[in-house]
Amino acid sequence: MDITKEFIENLPKVELHLHIEGSLEPELMFELAQRNNINLPFANIDEVKDAYNFSNLQDFLNIYYQGMGVLQTEQDFYDLTFAYIKKIASENVMHTEIFFDPQGHTERGIEFEVVVNGISRALEDGRSNLNVSSKLIMSFLRHLSEEEAFSTLEQALPHKDKIIAVGLDSSELGHPPAKFERVFAKARKEGFLVVAHAGEEGPPEYIYEALDLLKVDRIDHGNRALEDDALVKRLVADNMALTVCPLSNLKLCVVKDMVTHPLKEMLDLGLKATVNSDDPAYFGGYMNDNFLAVTKALNLGKDDILKLVQNSIEASFLNSNEKQDLQLRLDIFASTTCF
Ligand code: ADE
Ligand code: ZN
């Protein structure tokens, strides 16, 4: 029997790849622009949405960095983050691990503390008021220098209690993980877990570098691993999770259409693939829409979908008791839901 929309909506889910600045909906963008007296280059919300047509990652990033310019105060970061948590709570997401891009803000003169405190306070309220648990990952912008990444890491040190891991994002091509080997070594020494975007647009070599030089705990995206059989074998043997983002891949032309998306192939090869939304305000959907899109296009069955959530639980940065609790909630759903 076909998986229903209701099954996906009620499924307890876990998100591991979400850029909080990429959850800025056009409505909130306009509200914050007005609050902060900022002129947007768009007359209305429809014009903003019309601009969200991308041929590649860089096309998107240009608009993404422009959009985040409306975020000025701690309250703005709080409102952005709490709106995202409210949205995913309504979609039965139990736990989320979100990225933030401090350099996208400190470069504009916003204090690191303003950013991290606003986001963290909203995550805390999400935990206590909406029962959504969360972790925060600080991402370095890879188009900037190693020196700037080191300086950002220094600024994060007093906030170790709020930040579980560091990541690497932004323009992938021409900025291999090797560029940040020393920063990541320092971050690991300071006790941060580490992840990196690799193999979204970049070649399999970048995934090898993320593994060998950055010593990542997860790979973000990883689509292009499939071009290298030895790499696939290694990722399977290492039980290395890939945080895959289907609607993002479609919008950024990483895949031509959803029918050719590699998610099902990844699962069949034994890769620890997960489903995530990346930048949902820009790519047309949060977790439910991502699951629905791949379920329909790839004809996923109940076992595939449960496996995807189980992979996310196992690959999360929660402790083993917390993981057991989420797994129990998933098992109860699976055993009590007809589909
Ligand atoms: N920053 C926000 N979204 C991103 C993506 N999909 N890839 C790289 N950097 C990003
Ligand atoms: Zn991403």
PDB file of C-alpha atoms in Angstrom, residues 9-294:
ATOM      1  CA  GLU A   9       2.864  14.051   8.843  1.00  0.00           C
ATOM      2  CA  ASN A  10       2.388  11.901  11.941  1.00  0.00           C
ATOM      3  CA  LEU A  11       5.796  10.245  11.688  1.00  0.00           C
ATOM      4  CA  PRO A  12       8.070  11.416  14.550  1.00  0.00           C
ATOM      5  CA  LYS A  13      11.096  12.906  12.804  1.00  0.00           C
ATOM      6  CA  VAL A  14      14.620  14.176  13.492  1.00  0.00           C
ATOM      7  CA  GLU A  15      16.396  16.905  11.520  1.00  0.00           C
ATOM      8  CA  LEU A  16      20.207  17.055  11.316  1.00  0.00           C
ATOM      9  CA  HIS A  17      20.864  19.621   8.578  1.00  0.00           C
ATOM     10  CA  LEU A  18      19.154  22.994   8.835  1.00  0.00           C
ATOM     11  CA  HIS A  19      20.663  26.456   8.420  1.00  0.00           C
ATOM     12  CA  ILE A  20      18.699  28.714  10.739  1.00  0.00           C
ATOM     13  CA  GLU A  21      19.257  31.691   8.411  1.00  0.00           C
ATOM     14  CA  GLY A  22      17.743  29.542   5.649  1.00  0.00           C
ATOM     15  CA  SER A  23      14.487  29.297   7.607  1.00  0.00           C
ATOM     16  CA  LEU A  24      13.872  33.049   7.207  1.00  0.00           C
ATOM     17  CA  GLU A  25      10.449  33.170   5.547  1.00  0.00           C
ATOM     18  CA  PRO A  26       9.737  36.190   3.301  1.00  0.00           C
ATOM     19  CA  GLU A  27       6.972  37.340   5.686  1.00  0.00           C
ATOM     20  CA  LEU A  28       9.419  37.539   8.607  1.00  0.00           C
ATOM     21  CA  MET A  29      12.041  39.104   6.328  1.00  0.00           C
ATOM     22  CA  PHE A  30       9.634  41.979   5.608  1.00  0.00           C
ATOM     23  CA  GLU A  31       8.638  42.293   9.258  1.00  0.00           C
ATOM     24  CA  LEU A  32      12.276  42.513  10.401  1.00  0.00           C
ATOM     25  CA  ALA A  33      13.184  44.903   7.570  1.00  0.00           C
ATOM     26  CA  GLN A  34      10.425  47.224   8.783  1.00  0.00           C
ATOM     27  CA  ARG A  35      11.417  46.793  12.450  1.00  0.00           C
ATOM     28  CA  ASN A  36      15.050  47.656  11.648  1.00  0.00           C
ATOM     29  CA  ASN A  37      14.469  50.329   8.983  1.00  0.00           C
ATOM     30  CA  ILE A  38      16.125  48.328   6.232  1.00  0.00           C
ATOM     31  CA  ASN A  39      15.253  48.745   2.557  1.00  0.00           C
ATOM     32  CA  LEU A  40      14.729  45.439   0.761  1.00  0.00           C
ATOM     33  CA  PRO A  41      15.294  45.196  -2.995  1.00  0.00           C
ATOM     34  CA  PHE A  42      11.808  43.627  -3.283  1.00  0.00           C
ATOM     35  CA  ALA A  43       8.440  45.421  -3.364  1.00  0.00           C
ATOM     36  CA  ASN A  44       6.459  42.543  -1.892  1.00  0.00           C
ATOM     37  CA  ILE A  45       6.492  38.890  -0.858  1.00  0.00           C
ATOM     38  CA  ASP A  46       5.662  37.619  -4.351  1.00  0.00           C
ATOM     39  CA  GLU A  47       8.711  39.419  -5.731  1.00  0.00           C
ATOM     40  CA  VAL A  48      10.882  37.718  -3.100  1.00  0.00           C
ATOM     41  CA  LYS A  49       9.501  34.306  -3.989  1.00  0.00           C
ATOM     42  CA  ASP A  50      10.005  34.992  -7.713  1.00  0.00           C
ATOM     43  CA  ALA A  51      13.690  35.627  -7.004  1.00  0.00           C
ATOM     44  CA  TYR A  52      14.101  32.117  -5.564  1.00  0.00           C
ATOM     45  CA  ASN A  53      15.152  30.476  -8.817  1.00  0.00           C
ATOM     46  CA  PHE A  54      18.646  29.091  -8.645  1.00  0.00           C
ATOM     47  CA  SER A  55      20.922  27.399 -11.186  1.00  0.00           C
ATOM     48  CA  ASN A  56      23.539  26.386  -8.624  1.00  0.00           C
ATOM     49  CA  LEU A  57      24.686  26.812  -5.015  1.00  0.00           C
ATOM     50  CA  GLN A  58      26.313  30.229  -5.584  1.00  0.00           C
ATOM     51  CA  ASP A  59      23.098  31.681  -7.075  1.00  0.00           C
ATOM     52  CA  PHE A  60      21.317  30.729  -3.866  1.00  0.00           C
ATOM     53  CA  LEU A  61      24.077  31.895  -1.522  1.00  0.00           C
ATOM     54  CA  ASN A  62      24.019  35.402  -3.027  1.00  0.00           C
ATOM     55  CA  ILE A  63      20.339  35.797  -2.071  1.00  0.00           C
ATOM     56  CA  TYR A  64      20.778  33.961   1.241  1.00  0.00           C
ATOM     57  CA  TYR A  65      23.497  36.372   2.455  1.00  0.00           C
ATOM     58  CA  GLN A  66      21.441  39.349   1.302  1.00  0.00           C
ATOM     59  CA  GLY A  67      18.343  38.021   3.130  1.00  0.00           C
ATOM     60  CA  MET A  68      20.109  37.610   6.462  1.00  0.00           C
ATOM     61  CA  GLY A  69      20.900  41.351   6.467  1.00  0.00           C
ATOM     62  CA  VAL A  70      17.541  42.014   8.176  1.00  0.00           C
ATOM     63  CA  LEU A  71      18.737  40.154  11.297  1.00  0.00           C
ATOM     64  CA  GLN A  72      20.117  42.833  13.619  1.00  0.00           C
ATOM     65  CA  THR A  73      19.178  42.316  17.262  1.00  0.00           C
ATOM     66  CA  GLU A  74      19.117  39.419  19.706  1.00  0.00           C
ATOM     67  CA  GLN A  75      15.315  39.519  19.484  1.00  0.00           C
ATOM     68  CA  ASP A  76      15.493  39.112  15.683  1.00  0.00           C
ATOM     69  CA  PHE A  77      17.599  35.945  16.067  1.00  0.00           C
ATOM     70  CA  TYR A  78      15.205  34.742  18.753  1.00  0.00           C
ATOM     71  CA  ASP A  79      12.145  35.337  16.557  1.00  0.00           C
ATOM     72  CA  LEU A  80      13.764  33.615  13.568  1.00  0.00           C
ATOM     73  CA  THR A  81      14.697  30.549  15.604  1.00  0.00           C
ATOM     74  CA  PHE A  82      11.472  30.278  17.569  1.00  0.00           C
ATOM     75  CA  ALA A  83       9.432  30.505  14.334  1.00  0.00           C
ATOM     76  CA  TYR A  84      11.422  27.543  12.948  1.00  0.00           C
ATOM     77  CA  ILE A  85      10.957  25.485  16.131  1.00  0.00           C
ATOM     78  CA  LYS A  86       7.218  26.236  16.148  1.00  0.00           C
ATOM     79  CA  LYS A  87       6.972  25.119  12.536  1.00  0.00           C
ATOM     80  CA  ILE A  88       8.799  21.819  13.064  1.00  0.00           C
ATOM     81  CA  ALA A  89       6.894  21.116  16.291  1.00  0.00           C
ATOM     82  CA  SER A  90       3.734  21.263  14.150  1.00  0.00           C
ATOM     83  CA  GLU A  91       5.375  18.682  11.843  1.00  0.00           C
ATOM     84  CA  ASN A  92       6.184  16.217  14.647  1.00  0.00           C
ATOM     85  CA  VAL A  93       9.925  16.813  14.550  1.00  0.00           C
ATOM     86  CA  MET A  94      11.190  15.578  17.928  1.00  0.00           C
ATOM     87  CA  HIS A  95      14.777  16.806  17.693  1.00  0.00           C
ATOM     88  CA  THR A  96      16.780  19.169  15.479  1.00  0.00           C
ATOM     89  CA  GLU A  97      20.473  20.024  15.012  1.00  0.00           C
ATOM     90  CA  ILE A  98      20.792  23.442  13.445  1.00  0.00           C
ATOM     91  CA  PHE A  99      23.635  25.390  11.857  1.00  0.00           C
ATOM     92  CA  PHE A 100      24.254  29.062  12.234  1.00  0.00           C
ATOM     93  CA  ASP A 101      26.686  31.172  10.190  1.00  0.00           C
ATOM     94  CA  PRO A 102      28.195  33.685  12.649  1.00  0.00           C
ATOM     95  CA  GLN A 103      30.489  35.175  10.003  1.00  0.00           C
ATOM     96  CA  GLY A 104      27.454  36.178   7.931  1.00  0.00           C
ATOM     97  CA  HIS A 105      26.588  38.463  10.858  1.00  0.00           C
ATOM     98  CA  THR A 106      29.879  39.497  12.462  1.00  0.00           C
ATOM     99  CA  GLU A 107      31.032  40.662   8.996  1.00  0.00           C
ATOM    100  CA  ARG A 108      28.095  43.125   9.102  1.00  0.00           C
ATOM    101  CA  GLY A 109      29.045  44.413  12.540  1.00  0.00           C
ATOM    102  CA  ILE A 110      26.660  42.259  14.597  1.00  0.00           C
ATOM    103  CA  GLU A 111      28.259  40.929  17.799  1.00  0.00           C
ATOM    104  CA  PHE A 112      28.789  37.159  18.035  1.00  0.00           C
ATOM    105  CA  GLU A 113      27.004  37.213  21.423  1.00  0.00           C
ATOM    106  CA  VAL A 114      23.883  38.830  19.959  1.00  0.00           C
ATOM    107  CA  VAL A 115      23.601  35.981  17.448  1.00  0.00           C
ATOM    108  CA  VAL A 116      24.373  33.040  19.704  1.00  0.00           C
ATOM    109  CA  ASN A 117      22.324  34.314  22.640  1.00  0.00           C
ATOM    110  CA  GLY A 118      19.208  35.000  20.540  1.00  0.00           C
ATOM    111  CA  ILE A 119      19.328  31.576  18.881  1.00  0.00           C
ATOM    112  CA  SER A 120      20.113  29.711  22.118  1.00  0.00           C
ATOM    113  CA  ARG A 121      17.333  31.390  24.074  1.00  0.00           C
ATOM    114  CA  ALA A 122      14.790  30.353  21.430  1.00  0.00           C
ATOM    115  CA  LEU A 123      16.135  26.783  21.409  1.00  0.00           C
ATOM    116  CA  GLU A 124      15.769  26.685  25.187  1.00  0.00           C
ATOM    117  CA  ASP A 125      12.147  27.893  24.936  1.00  0.00           C
ATOM    118  CA  GLY A 126      11.570  25.316  22.205  1.00  0.00           C
ATOM    119  CA  ARG A 127      12.731  22.621  24.598  1.00  0.00           C
ATOM    120  CA  SER A 128      10.646  23.725  27.550  1.00  0.00           C
ATOM    121  CA  ASN A 129       7.493  24.981  25.781  1.00  0.00           C
ATOM    122  CA  LEU A 130       7.261  22.858  22.626  1.00  0.00           C
ATOM    123  CA  ASN A 131       9.096  19.667  23.623  1.00  0.00           C
ATOM    124  CA  VAL A 132      11.534  19.936  20.696  1.00  0.00           C
ATOM    125  CA  SER A 133      15.107  19.091  21.714  1.00  0.00           C
ATOM    126  CA  SER A 134      17.974  20.659  19.810  1.00  0.00           C
ATOM    127  CA  LYS A 135      21.722  21.112  19.330  1.00  0.00           C
ATOM    128  CA  LEU A 136      23.548  24.068  17.814  1.00  0.00           C
ATOM    129  CA  ILE A 137      26.364  23.783  15.241  1.00  0.00           C
ATOM    130  CA  MET A 138      28.554  26.748  14.320  1.00  0.00           C
ATOM    131  CA  SER A 139      29.535  26.753  10.652  1.00  0.00           C
ATOM    132  CA  PHE A 140      32.610  28.387   9.138  1.00  0.00           C
ATOM    133  CA  LEU A 141      32.107  30.087   5.769  1.00  0.00           C
ATOM    134  CA  ARG A 142      34.555  28.274   3.504  1.00  0.00           C
ATOM    135  CA  HIS A 143      34.856  31.159   0.996  1.00  0.00           C
ATOM    136  CA  LEU A 144      36.505  33.183   3.787  1.00  0.00           C
ATOM    137  CA  SER A 145      40.062  32.656   5.019  1.00  0.00           C
ATOM    138  CA  GLU A 146      41.521  30.211   7.510  1.00  0.00           C
ATOM    139  CA  GLU A 147      42.498  33.210   9.648  1.00  0.00           C
ATOM    140  CA  GLU A 148      38.901  34.434   9.801  1.00  0.00           C
ATOM    141  CA  ALA A 149      37.757  30.932  10.763  1.00  0.00           C
ATOM    142  CA  PHE A 150      40.329  30.860  13.612  1.00  0.00           C
ATOM    143  CA  SER A 151      39.075  34.202  14.863  1.00  0.00           C
ATOM    144  CA  THR A 152      35.466  32.930  14.773  1.00  0.00           C
ATOM    145  CA  LEU A 153      36.485  29.826  16.713  1.00  0.00           C
ATOM    146  CA  GLU A 154      38.073  32.074  19.382  1.00  0.00           C
ATOM    147  CA  GLN A 155      34.783  33.967  19.707  1.00  0.00           C
ATOM    148  CA  ALA A 156      32.906  30.677  20.166  1.00  0.00           C
ATOM    149  CA  LEU A 157      35.074  29.401  23.035  1.00  0.00           C
ATOM    150  CA  PRO A 158      33.166  31.210  25.815  1.00  0.00           C
ATOM    151  CA  HIS A 159      29.963  29.651  24.412  1.00  0.00           C
ATOM    152  CA  LYS A 160      30.987  25.988  24.471  1.00  0.00           C
ATOM    153  CA  ASP A 161      27.974  25.232  26.643  1.00  0.00           C
ATOM    154  CA  LYS A 162      25.677  26.304  23.787  1.00  0.00           C
ATOM    155  CA  ILE A 163      27.529  24.913  20.741  1.00  0.00           C
ATOM    156  CA  ILE A 164      28.017  21.171  20.264  1.00  0.00           C
ATOM    157  CA  ALA A 165      29.911  21.096  16.971  1.00  0.00           C
ATOM    158  CA  VAL A 166      31.521  23.105  14.203  1.00  0.00           C
ATOM    159  CA  GLY A 167      30.705  22.742  10.510  1.00  0.00           C
ATOM    160  CA  LEU A 168      31.813  24.005   7.108  1.00  0.00           C
ATOM    161  CA  ASP A 169      29.444  25.533   4.552  1.00  0.00           C
ATOM    162  CA  SER A 170      29.058  28.141   1.775  1.00  0.00           C
ATOM    163  CA  SER A 171      30.688  27.974  -1.711  1.00  0.00           C
ATOM    164  CA  GLU A 172      32.122  24.479  -1.987  1.00  0.00           C
ATOM    165  CA  LEU A 173      33.936  24.467  -5.329  1.00  0.00           C
ATOM    166  CA  GLY A 174      37.440  25.922  -4.994  1.00  0.00           C
ATOM    167  CA  HIS A 175      37.324  25.766  -1.186  1.00  0.00           C
ATOM    168  CA  PRO A 176      38.275  22.186  -0.246  1.00  0.00           C
ATOM    169  CA  PRO A 177      38.157  20.953   3.355  1.00  0.00           C
ATOM    170  CA  ALA A 178      41.990  20.928   3.385  1.00  0.00           C
ATOM    171  CA  LYS A 179      41.893  24.739   3.667  1.00  0.00           C
ATOM    172  CA  PHE A 180      40.483  24.336   7.205  1.00  0.00           C
ATOM    173  CA  GLU A 181      42.453  21.343   8.474  1.00  0.00           C
ATOM    174  CA  ARG A 182      44.203  23.319  11.246  1.00  0.00           C
ATOM    175  CA  VAL A 183      41.043  25.130  12.388  1.00  0.00           C
ATOM    176  CA  PHE A 184      39.193  21.840  12.687  1.00  0.00           C
ATOM    177  CA  ALA A 185      42.099  20.267  14.591  1.00  0.00           C
ATOM    178  CA  LYS A 186      41.879  23.129  17.091  1.00  0.00           C
ATOM    179  CA  ALA A 187      38.078  22.835  17.291  1.00  0.00           C
ATOM    180  CA  ARG A 188      38.340  19.099  18.030  1.00  0.00           C
ATOM    181  CA  LYS A 189      40.992  19.780  20.650  1.00  0.00           C
ATOM    182  CA  GLU A 190      38.593  22.232  22.283  1.00  0.00           C
ATOM    183  CA  GLY A 191      35.986  19.456  22.497  1.00  0.00           C
ATOM    184  CA  PHE A 192      33.697  20.317  19.587  1.00  0.00           C
ATOM    185  CA  LEU A 193      32.281  17.570  17.384  1.00  0.00           C
ATOM    186  CA  VAL A 194      32.829  18.267  13.682  1.00  0.00           C
ATOM    187  CA  VAL A 195      30.824  18.042  10.459  1.00  0.00           C
ATOM    188  CA  ALA A 196      31.356  19.458   6.968  1.00  0.00           C
ATOM    189  CA  HIS A 197      29.389  20.023   3.787  1.00  0.00           C
ATOM    190  CA  ALA A 198      31.120  17.859   1.202  1.00  0.00           C
ATOM    191  CA  GLY A 199      30.102  16.362  -2.113  1.00  0.00           C
ATOM    192  CA  GLU A 200      27.136  18.669  -2.642  1.00  0.00           C
ATOM    193  CA  GLU A 201      28.756  20.268  -5.702  1.00  0.00           C
ATOM    194  CA  GLY A 202      32.339  19.286  -4.897  1.00  0.00           C
ATOM    195  CA  PRO A 203      34.026  16.050  -6.067  1.00  0.00           C
ATOM    196  CA  PRO A 204      34.512  12.829  -4.040  1.00  0.00           C
ATOM    197  CA  GLU A 205      38.035  14.059  -3.125  1.00  0.00           C
ATOM    198  CA  TYR A 206      36.428  16.692  -0.908  1.00  0.00           C
ATOM    199  CA  ILE A 207      34.601  13.922   0.980  1.00  0.00           C
ATOM    200  CA  TYR A 208      37.901  12.073   1.482  1.00  0.00           C
ATOM    201  CA  GLU A 209      39.425  15.301   2.811  1.00  0.00           C
ATOM    202  CA  ALA A 210      36.497  15.840   5.195  1.00  0.00           C
ATOM    203  CA  LEU A 211      37.054  12.325   6.541  1.00  0.00           C
ATOM    204  CA  ASP A 212      40.854  12.210   6.584  1.00  0.00           C
ATOM    205  CA  LEU A 213      41.824  15.809   7.343  1.00  0.00           C
ATOM    206  CA  LEU A 214      38.866  17.273   9.227  1.00  0.00           C
ATOM    207  CA  LYS A 215      37.954  13.912  10.846  1.00  0.00           C
ATOM    208  CA  VAL A 216      34.247  14.631  10.623  1.00  0.00           C
ATOM    209  CA  ASP A 217      31.541  12.875  12.636  1.00  0.00           C
ATOM    210  CA  ARG A 218      29.010  13.292   9.790  1.00  0.00           C
ATOM    211  CA  ILE A 219      29.073  14.361   6.147  1.00  0.00           C
ATOM    212  CA  ASP A 220      26.576  17.042   5.121  1.00  0.00           C
ATOM    213  CA  HIS A 221      25.068  16.131   1.715  1.00  0.00           C
ATOM    214  CA  GLY A 222      27.642  13.651   0.323  1.00  0.00           C
ATOM    215  CA  ASN A 223      25.710  13.062  -2.915  1.00  0.00           C
ATOM    216  CA  ARG A 224      28.831  12.811  -5.057  1.00  0.00           C
ATOM    217  CA  ALA A 225      30.200   9.925  -2.969  1.00  0.00           C
ATOM    218  CA  LEU A 226      28.245   7.704  -5.340  1.00  0.00           C
ATOM    219  CA  GLU A 227      30.772   8.457  -8.100  1.00  0.00           C
ATOM    220  CA  ASP A 228      33.451   6.511  -6.184  1.00  0.00           C
ATOM    221  CA  ASP A 229      32.793   2.862  -5.263  1.00  0.00           C
ATOM    222  CA  ALA A 230      35.725   2.688  -2.828  1.00  0.00           C
ATOM    223  CA  LEU A 231      34.434   5.767  -1.020  1.00  0.00           C
ATOM    224  CA  VAL A 232      30.933   4.288  -0.752  1.00  0.00           C
ATOM    225  CA  LYS A 233      32.417   1.101   0.730  1.00  0.00           C
ATOM    226  CA  ARG A 234      34.358   3.121   3.251  1.00  0.00           C
ATOM    227  CA  LEU A 235      31.356   5.249   4.276  1.00  0.00           C
ATOM    228  CA  VAL A 236      29.301   2.082   4.763  1.00  0.00           C
ATOM    229  CA  ALA A 237      32.068   0.346   6.739  1.00  0.00           C
ATOM    230  CA  ASP A 238      32.534   3.441   8.936  1.00  0.00           C
ATOM    231  CA  ASN A 239      28.771   3.805   9.452  1.00  0.00           C
ATOM    232  CA  MET A 240      29.247   7.453   8.433  1.00  0.00           C
ATOM    233  CA  ALA A 241      25.979   9.375   8.222  1.00  0.00           C
ATOM    234  CA  LEU A 242      25.089  11.571   5.260  1.00  0.00           C
ATOM    235  CA  THR A 243      22.669  14.433   5.920  1.00  0.00           C
ATOM    236  CA  VAL A 244      20.878  14.459   2.582  1.00  0.00           C
ATOM    237  CA  CYS A 245      18.603  17.358   1.568  1.00  0.00           C
ATOM    238  CA  PRO A 246      16.256  16.352  -1.262  1.00  0.00           C
ATOM    239  CA  LEU A 247      14.375  19.604  -2.018  1.00  0.00           C
ATOM    240  CA  SER A 248      17.619  21.561  -1.696  1.00  0.00           C
ATOM    241  CA  ASN A 249      19.263  19.233  -4.216  1.00  0.00           C
ATOM    242  CA  LEU A 250      16.408  19.829  -6.630  1.00  0.00           C
ATOM    243  CA  LYS A 251      16.357  23.634  -6.207  1.00  0.00           C
ATOM    244  CA  LEU A 252      20.148  23.928  -6.555  1.00  0.00           C
ATOM    245  CA  CYS A 253      20.261  21.607  -9.581  1.00  0.00           C
ATOM    246  CA  VAL A 254      22.355  18.979  -7.785  1.00  0.00           C
ATOM    247  CA  VAL A 255      19.789  16.571  -9.244  1.00  0.00           C
ATOM    248  CA  LYS A 256      17.826  17.080 -12.486  1.00  0.00           C
ATOM    249  CA  ASP A 257      14.553  15.839 -11.058  1.00  0.00           C
ATOM    250  CA  MET A 258      13.391  14.057  -7.912  1.00  0.00           C
ATOM    251  CA  VAL A 259      12.940  10.768  -9.752  1.00  0.00           C
ATOM    252  CA  THR A 260      16.718  10.623 -10.246  1.00  0.00           C
ATOM    253  CA  HIS A 261      17.531  11.568  -6.653  1.00  0.00           C
ATOM    254  CA  PRO A 262      20.107   9.095  -5.197  1.00  0.00           C
ATOM    255  CA  LEU A 263      18.470   8.693  -1.759  1.00  0.00           C
ATOM    256  CA  LYS A 264      16.967   5.249  -2.396  1.00  0.00           C
ATOM    257  CA  GLU A 265      20.210   4.052  -4.003  1.00  0.00           C
ATOM    258  CA  MET A 266      22.106   5.288  -0.932  1.00  0.00           C
ATOM    259  CA  LEU A 267      19.836   3.258   1.365  1.00  0.00           C
ATOM    260  CA  ASP A 268      20.118   0.180  -0.837  1.00  0.00           C
ATOM    261  CA  LEU A 269      23.922   0.457  -0.790  1.00  0.00           C
ATOM    262  CA  GLY A 270      23.837   0.457   3.012  1.00  0.00           C
ATOM    263  CA  LEU A 271      24.760   4.120   3.427  1.00  0.00           C
ATOM    264  CA  LYS A 272      23.465   5.824   6.554  1.00  0.00           C
ATOM    265  CA  ALA A 273      21.358   8.399   4.698  1.00  0.00           C
ATOM    266  CA  THR A 274      19.030  10.847   6.460  1.00  0.00           C
ATOM    267  CA  VAL A 275      16.433  13.358   5.209  1.00  0.00           C
ATOM    268  CA  ASN A 276      16.724  17.062   6.019  1.00  0.00           C
ATOM    269  CA  SER A 277      15.469  20.438   4.811  1.00  0.00           C
ATOM    270  CA  ASP A 278      18.686  22.574   4.588  1.00  0.00           C
ATOM    271  CA  ASP A 279      17.161  26.025   3.864  1.00  0.00           C
ATOM    272  CA  PRO A 280      13.398  25.406   3.888  1.00  0.00           C
ATOM    273  CA  ALA A 281      12.290  29.020   3.370  1.00  0.00           C
ATOM    274  CA  TYR A 282      14.241  29.091   0.096  1.00  0.00           C
ATOM    275  CA  PHE A 283      13.752  25.540  -1.162  1.00  0.00           C
ATOM    276  CA  GLY A 284      10.011  25.088  -0.836  1.00  0.00           C
ATOM    277  CA  GLY A 285       9.522  22.885   2.174  1.00  0.00           C
ATOM    278  CA  TYR A 286      10.303  21.716   5.675  1.00  0.00           C
ATOM    279  CA  MET A 287      10.684  18.092   6.800  1.00  0.00           C
ATOM    280  CA  ASN A 288       7.252  16.822   5.762  1.00  0.00           C
ATOM    281  CA  ASP A 289       7.608  18.188   2.238  1.00  0.00           C
ATOM    282  CA  ASN A 290      11.067  16.654   1.906  1.00  0.00           C
ATOM    283  CA  PHE A 291       9.827  13.233   3.025  1.00  0.00           C
ATOM    284  CA  LEU A 292       6.753  13.504   0.796  1.00  0.00           C
ATOM    285  CA  ALA A 293       8.804  14.477  -2.258  1.00  0.00           C
ATOM    286  CA  VAL A 294      11.205  11.521  -2.002  1.00  0.00           C
TER     287      VAL A 294
END
